[in-house]
CSV table of C-alpha atoms in Angstrom, one decimal:
chain,number,residue,atom,x,y,z
A,1,MET,CA,-0.1,0.3,-0.3
A,2,SER,CA,2.8,2.4,0.7
A,3,GLN,CA,3.8,2.3,-3.0
A,4,LEU,CA,1.2,4.4,-4.0
A,5,SER,CA,1.7,7.7,-5.1
A,6,VAL,CA,0.0,9.6,-1.9
A,7,HIS,CA,1.2,13.0,-1.3
A,8,VAL,CA,0.8,14.9,1.9
A,9,HIS,CA,0.7,18.2,0.2
A,10,CYS,CA,-2.7,18.8,-1.8
A,11,GLN,CA,-5.2,21.8,-2.4
A,12,GLY,CA,-6.5,23.5,0.2
A,13,TRP,CA,-5.1,21.7,3.4
A,14,SER,CA,-1.8,19.5,4.1
A,15,TYR,CA,-1.0,17.4,7.1
A,16,ASP,CA,2.3,19.4,7.4
A,17,ASN,CA,0.4,22.8,8.5
A,18,GLN,CA,-2.0,21.1,10.8
A,19,ALA,CA,-1.6,23.8,13.4
A,20,ASP,CA,-2.7,26.3,10.6
A,21,TRP,CA,-5.8,24.5,9.9
A,22,PRO,CA,-8.4,26.8,12.4
A,23,SER,CA,-7.2,29.7,10.5
A,24,LYS,CA,-8.9,28.5,7.3
A,25,TYR,CA,-11.2,25.9,8.7
A,26,PRO,CA,-12.5,27.4,12.3
A,27,ALA,CA,-14.3,24.1,13.5
A,28,CYS,CA,-10.9,22.8,13.4
A,29,GLY,CA,-10.3,24.6,16.8
A,30,GLY,CA,-13.2,23.0,18.3
A,31,PHE,CA,-13.4,21.3,21.7
A,32,ARG,CA,-14.7,18.2,20.2
A,33,GLN,CA,-12.0,17.1,18.0
A,34,SER,CA,-10.9,13.7,16.3
A,35,PRO,CA,-8.5,11.7,16.5
A,36,ILE,CA,-8.2,11.3,20.3
A,37,ASN,CA,-5.7,9.2,22.6
A,38,ILE,CA,-8.2,6.9,24.4
A,39,ILE,CA,-7.1,6.5,28.1
A,40,SER,CA,-8.4,3.0,29.1
A,41,ARG,CA,-8.6,3.4,32.6
A,42,LYS,CA,-11.2,6.5,32.1
A,43,VAL,CA,-13.5,4.5,30.0
A,44,VAL,CA,-16.9,3.6,31.3
A,45,PHE,CA,-18.0,0.7,30.5
A,46,ASN,CA,-21.9,0.2,29.2
A,47,GLY,CA,-22.7,-3.8,28.6
A,48,SER,CA,-26.2,-2.7,27.0
A,49,LEU,CA,-24.5,-1.0,23.8
A,50,GLU,CA,-24.5,-3.3,20.8
A,51,LEU,CA,-23.5,-3.1,17.2
A,52,LEU,CA,-25.2,-4.9,14.4
A,53,PHE,CA,-23.8,-5.2,11.0
A,54,ASN,CA,-25.7,-6.0,8.1
A,55,GLY,CA,-24.5,-6.7,4.7
A,56,TYR,CA,-20.7,-6.9,6.1
A,57,TYR,CA,-20.7,-10.7,5.1
A,58,ARG,CA,-21.9,-10.3,1.5
A,59,ARG,CA,-19.5,-9.6,-1.4
A,60,MET,CA,-20.0,-6.0,-2.3
A,61,THR,CA,-19.3,-5.2,-6.4
A,62,SER,CA,-20.5,-1.8,-7.1
A,63,TYR,CA,-17.9,0.4,-5.6
A,64,SER,CA,-14.8,2.3,-7.3
A,65,VAL,CA,-11.1,3.4,-5.8
A,66,VAL,CA,-9.7,6.5,-6.1
A,67,ASN,CA,-6.1,7.7,-5.1
A,68,THR,CA,-7.1,10.9,-3.7
A,69,GLY,CA,-3.5,12.3,-3.1
A,70,ARG,CA,-3.9,12.1,0.8
A,71,THR,CA,-5.5,8.5,1.2
A,72,VAL,CA,-6.7,5.5,-1.0
A,73,LYS,CA,-10.6,5.8,-0.9
A,74,PHE,CA,-13.2,3.2,-1.5
A,75,ASP,CA,-16.5,4.7,-2.9
A,76,PHE,CA,-20.0,2.7,-2.8
A,77,LYS,CA,-21.9,2.9,-5.9
A,78,GLY,CA,-25.2,0.9,-5.6
A,79,ASP,CA,-28.3,1.8,-4.5
A,80,LEU,CA,-28.3,3.2,-0.9
A,81,GLN,CA,-30.7,0.6,0.5
A,82,SER,CA,-28.4,-2.4,-0.8
A,83,SER,CA,-25.3,-1.1,0.7
A,84,PRO,CA,-23.6,-2.7,4.1
A,85,SER,CA,-24.9,-1.0,7.2
A,86,ILE,CA,-24.9,-0.9,10.8
A,87,ALA,CA,-27.5,-0.4,13.2
A,88,GLY,CA,-28.3,-1.4,17.3
A,89,SER,CA,-28.8,0.7,20.6
A,90,ALA,CA,-25.2,2.3,20.5
A,91,LEU,CA,-26.1,4.4,17.6
A,92,PRO,CA,-27.4,8.1,17.8
A,93,ASP,CA,-30.7,6.7,16.5
A,94,SER,CA,-31.1,3.3,17.8
A,95,GLU,CA,-34.1,2.9,15.1
A,96,GLN,CA,-32.4,3.5,12.0
A,97,GLN,CA,-29.5,2.1,9.8
A,98,TYR,CA,-26.5,3.9,9.0
A,99,TYR,CA,-25.7,3.2,5.8
A,100,LEU,CA,-21.9,2.7,4.0
A,101,LYS,CA,-21.1,5.5,2.2
A,102,GLN,CA,-17.2,5.3,1.8
A,103,PHE,CA,-14.2,3.5,3.4
A,104,HIS,CA,-10.6,4.9,3.5
A,105,PHE,CA,-7.1,4.1,5.1
A,106,HIS,CA,-4.8,6.2,7.1
A,107,TRP,CA,-1.0,4.7,7.3
A,108,ASN,CA,2.6,5.7,7.7
A,109,ARG,CA,4.8,4.8,4.6
A,110,ARG,CA,7.8,3.7,7.0
A,111,HIS,CA,7.4,0.4,8.3
A,112,SER,CA,9.3,-2.0,10.5
A,113,LEU,CA,8.7,-5.5,12.1
A,114,GLY,CA,8.6,-5.4,15.6
A,115,GLU,CA,7.4,-2.1,16.2
A,116,SER,CA,4.7,0.4,15.5
A,117,SER,CA,5.5,2.8,12.4
A,118,GLY,CA,3.0,5.2,13.9
A,119,GLY,CA,0.4,5.2,10.9
A,120,SER,CA,-3.1,5.2,12.8
A,121,GLU,CA,-5.1,8.6,14.0
A,122,HIS,CA,-6.3,7.4,17.2
A,123,GLN,CA,-4.3,6.0,20.0
A,124,LEU,CA,-4.7,3.5,22.8
A,125,ASP,CA,-3.0,4.5,25.9
A,126,GLY,CA,-0.5,6.5,23.9
A,127,PHE,CA,0.2,3.5,21.6
A,128,GLN,CA,-0.3,4.6,18.0
A,129,PHE,CA,-0.8,1.7,15.7
A,130,ASP,CA,0.8,0.9,12.3
A,131,MET,CA,-2.9,1.9,10.0
A,132,GLU,CA,-6.3,2.7,10.6
A,133,LEU,CA,-9.5,2.1,8.4
A,134,HIS,CA,-12.4,4.5,8.6
A,135,LEU,CA,-16.0,2.9,7.4
A,136,VAL,CA,-17.8,6.0,6.9
A,137,HIS,CA,-21.7,5.5,7.7
A,138,SER,CA,-24.5,7.8,7.3
A,139,LEU,CA,-28.3,7.9,7.7
A,140,PRO,CA,-30.7,8.3,4.7
A,141,ALA,CA,-31.4,12.2,3.5
A,142,SER,CA,-35.0,11.6,4.8
A,143,SER,CA,-37.8,8.9,5.3
A,144,SER,CA,-39.0,10.1,1.7
A,145,ASP,CA,-35.7,10.2,0.3
A,146,SER,CA,-33.8,6.9,0.8
A,147,SER,CA,-32.1,7.1,-2.3
A,148,SER,CA,-29.2,9.7,-1.2
A,149,TYR,CA,-27.2,10.1,2.2
A,150,SER,CA,-28.0,12.8,4.7
A,151,LYS,CA,-25.9,15.9,4.9
A,152,ASP,CA,-23.5,16.0,7.8
A,153,LYS,CA,-24.8,17.3,10.7
A,154,SER,CA,-24.8,16.2,14.4
A,155,GLY,CA,-26.0,12.4,15.1
A,156,THR,CA,-25.8,11.6,11.0
A,157,THR,CA,-22.6,10.3,10.4
A,158,VAL,CA,-20.9,7.5,12.1
A,159,VAL,CA,-17.5,6.0,11.3
A,160,LEU,CA,-16.1,3.0,12.4
A,161,ALA,CA,-12.3,2.7,13.1
A,162,VAL,CA,-10.5,-0.3,12.6
A,163,LEU,CA,-6.9,-0.2,14.0
A,164,PHE,CA,-4.0,-2.6,12.2
A,165,GLN,CA,-1.3,-4.1,13.5
A,166,ILE,CA,1.5,-5.5,11.3
A,167,ASN,CA,2.3,-9.2,11.5
A,168,GLN,CA,4.9,-11.2,9.7
A,169,GLN,CA,2.9,-13.2,8.1
A,170,ASN,CA,0.3,-12.0,4.9
A,171,GLU,CA,-3.5,-12.1,6.2
A,172,VAL,CA,-5.5,-14.1,3.8
A,173,SER,CA,-8.7,-12.5,4.0
A,174,LEU,CA,-7.2,-9.4,3.1
A,175,ARG,CA,-6.4,-10.6,-0.3
A,176,ALA,CA,-9.3,-9.0,-2.1
A,177,ILE,CA,-8.4,-5.5,-1.0
A,178,MET,CA,-4.8,-5.9,-2.0
A,179,ARG,CA,-6.3,-7.0,-5.4
A,180,SER,CA,-8.3,-3.8,-5.6
A,181,LEU,CA,-5.5,-1.5,-4.3
A,182,LYS,CA,-3.4,-2.9,-7.4
A,183,GLU,CA,-5.6,-1.4,-9.7
A,184,VAL,CA,-5.6,1.9,-8.5
A,185,LYS,CA,-1.7,2.0,-8.0
A,186,SER,CA,-0.5,3.0,-11.2
A,187,LYS,CA,-3.6,5.6,-11.8
A,188,PRO,CA,-3.1,9.3,-11.6
A,189,ILE,CA,-4.3,11.1,-8.9
A,190,ASN,CA,-8.1,11.2,-8.4
A,191,GLU,CA,-8.9,8.9,-11.1
A,192,THR,CA,-11.6,7.0,-10.1
A,193,VAL,CA,-11.3,3.2,-11.1
A,194,PRO,CA,-14.7,0.6,-11.1
A,195,ILE,CA,-13.6,-2.5,-9.3
A,196,GLN,CA,-16.1,-5.5,-10.9
A,197,TYR,CA,-14.9,-8.1,-8.2
A,198,GLY,CA,-15.9,-8.4,-4.7
A,199,ILE,CA,-15.0,-7.8,-1.6
A,200,ARG,CA,-16.4,-8.4,1.8
A,201,LEU,CA,-16.1,-5.7,5.0
A,202,SER,CA,-15.9,-8.5,7.2
A,203,ASP,CA,-12.8,-9.5,6.0
A,204,LEU,CA,-11.4,-5.9,6.9
A,205,LEU,CA,-12.6,-6.5,10.6
A,206,PRO,CA,-10.7,-8.5,13.6
A,207,GLU,CA,-12.2,-11.8,14.0
A,208,ILE,CA,-15.4,-11.7,16.3
A,209,LYS,CA,-16.5,-14.0,18.3
A,210,ASP,CA,-18.3,-12.9,21.5
A,211,GLY,CA,-19.7,-9.8,19.7
A,212,VAL,CA,-17.8,-6.7,18.9
A,213,GLY,CA,-15.7,-4.7,21.5
A,214,PHE,CA,-15.2,-1.0,21.0
A,215,PHE,CA,-15.2,2.3,22.3
A,216,THR,CA,-17.3,5.5,21.5
A,217,TYR,CA,-17.6,9.1,21.6
A,218,THR,CA,-18.4,12.0,19.9
A,219,GLY,CA,-15.9,13.7,17.8
A,220,SER,CA,-15.1,15.3,14.5
A,221,LEU,CA,-14.0,14.6,11.0
A,222,THR,CA,-10.0,14.3,11.6
A,223,THR,CA,-9.4,16.3,8.4
A,224,PRO,CA,-10.7,19.8,7.0
A,225,PRO,CA,-13.4,21.0,7.6
A,226,CYS,CA,-13.3,19.1,10.6
A,227,THR,CA,-16.7,18.9,11.0
A,228,GLU,CA,-18.1,18.0,14.8
A,229,GLY,CA,-20.8,16.1,15.8
A,230,ILE,CA,-19.6,12.7,14.5
A,231,THR,CA,-20.2,9.4,16.3
A,232,TRP,CA,-17.0,7.1,16.5
A,233,PHE,CA,-16.8,3.7,17.1
A,234,VAL,CA,-13.0,2.6,17.4
A,235,LEU,CA,-13.3,-1.3,17.7
A,236,THR,CA,-11.3,-2.5,20.8
A,237,TYR,CA,-9.1,-5.3,19.2
A,238,PRO,CA,-7.0,-4.5,15.9
A,239,LYS,CA,-6.7,-6.3,12.4
A,240,PHE,CA,-3.5,-8.0,11.6
A,241,ILE,CA,-2.0,-7.1,8.4
A,242,GLY,CA,1.3,-8.7,6.7
A,243,PHE,CA,4.4,-6.9,6.8
A,244,LYS,CA,4.5,-7.5,2.9
A,245,GLN,CA,1.1,-6.6,2.3
A,246,VAL,CA,1.7,-2.8,3.7
A,247,SER,CA,5.0,-2.5,1.8
């Protein structure tokens, strides 16, 4: 993945000048900004909260991949009602389905076995993982318009974050996603590449045996415009990825 031509300097903002973001994007100076360092001893346990995954085990074929210059983004192109979704009592509106819009990765281009390369955005007790996946979900625009997504406002956007840790052996479940990344590797920045073969979102999650554990809080988008009111679910356990798969 690190071989993609991804640059941190792009029109509008750069990862190299994050201290300047609030001057151009005022929300970036807010009090509920993401990412955060999760301090486990301060976490309040609530066993009644649950997340339900719908369509995560089905092969997804209606999507495209694009190298945005900052990340690699997968956009769902099918009918909203047929897209994978999450539901459950942990969500801002527990009566609604939150549908997948897109997912993308955050990583560091320097990797080494045996120690974290610091590619994740969220930290756990000060530890930064090697990579982080964001699965962005949203409510439909309205009950009368279930074909489009709601605009970003408090409670309408939910992000599922998966932390990745480098392992010596390749992860078999990630073969399909790696194949998709090869499709965009040689393409110019911002050129959308339609993908014809399927991937399952469940392959991007850590193994779930007795329900999914997660940390949840209300924060923001992690990049400009840094919109607040975003509900975050950071999975407790990391997903493993092979060193060769990352490099």
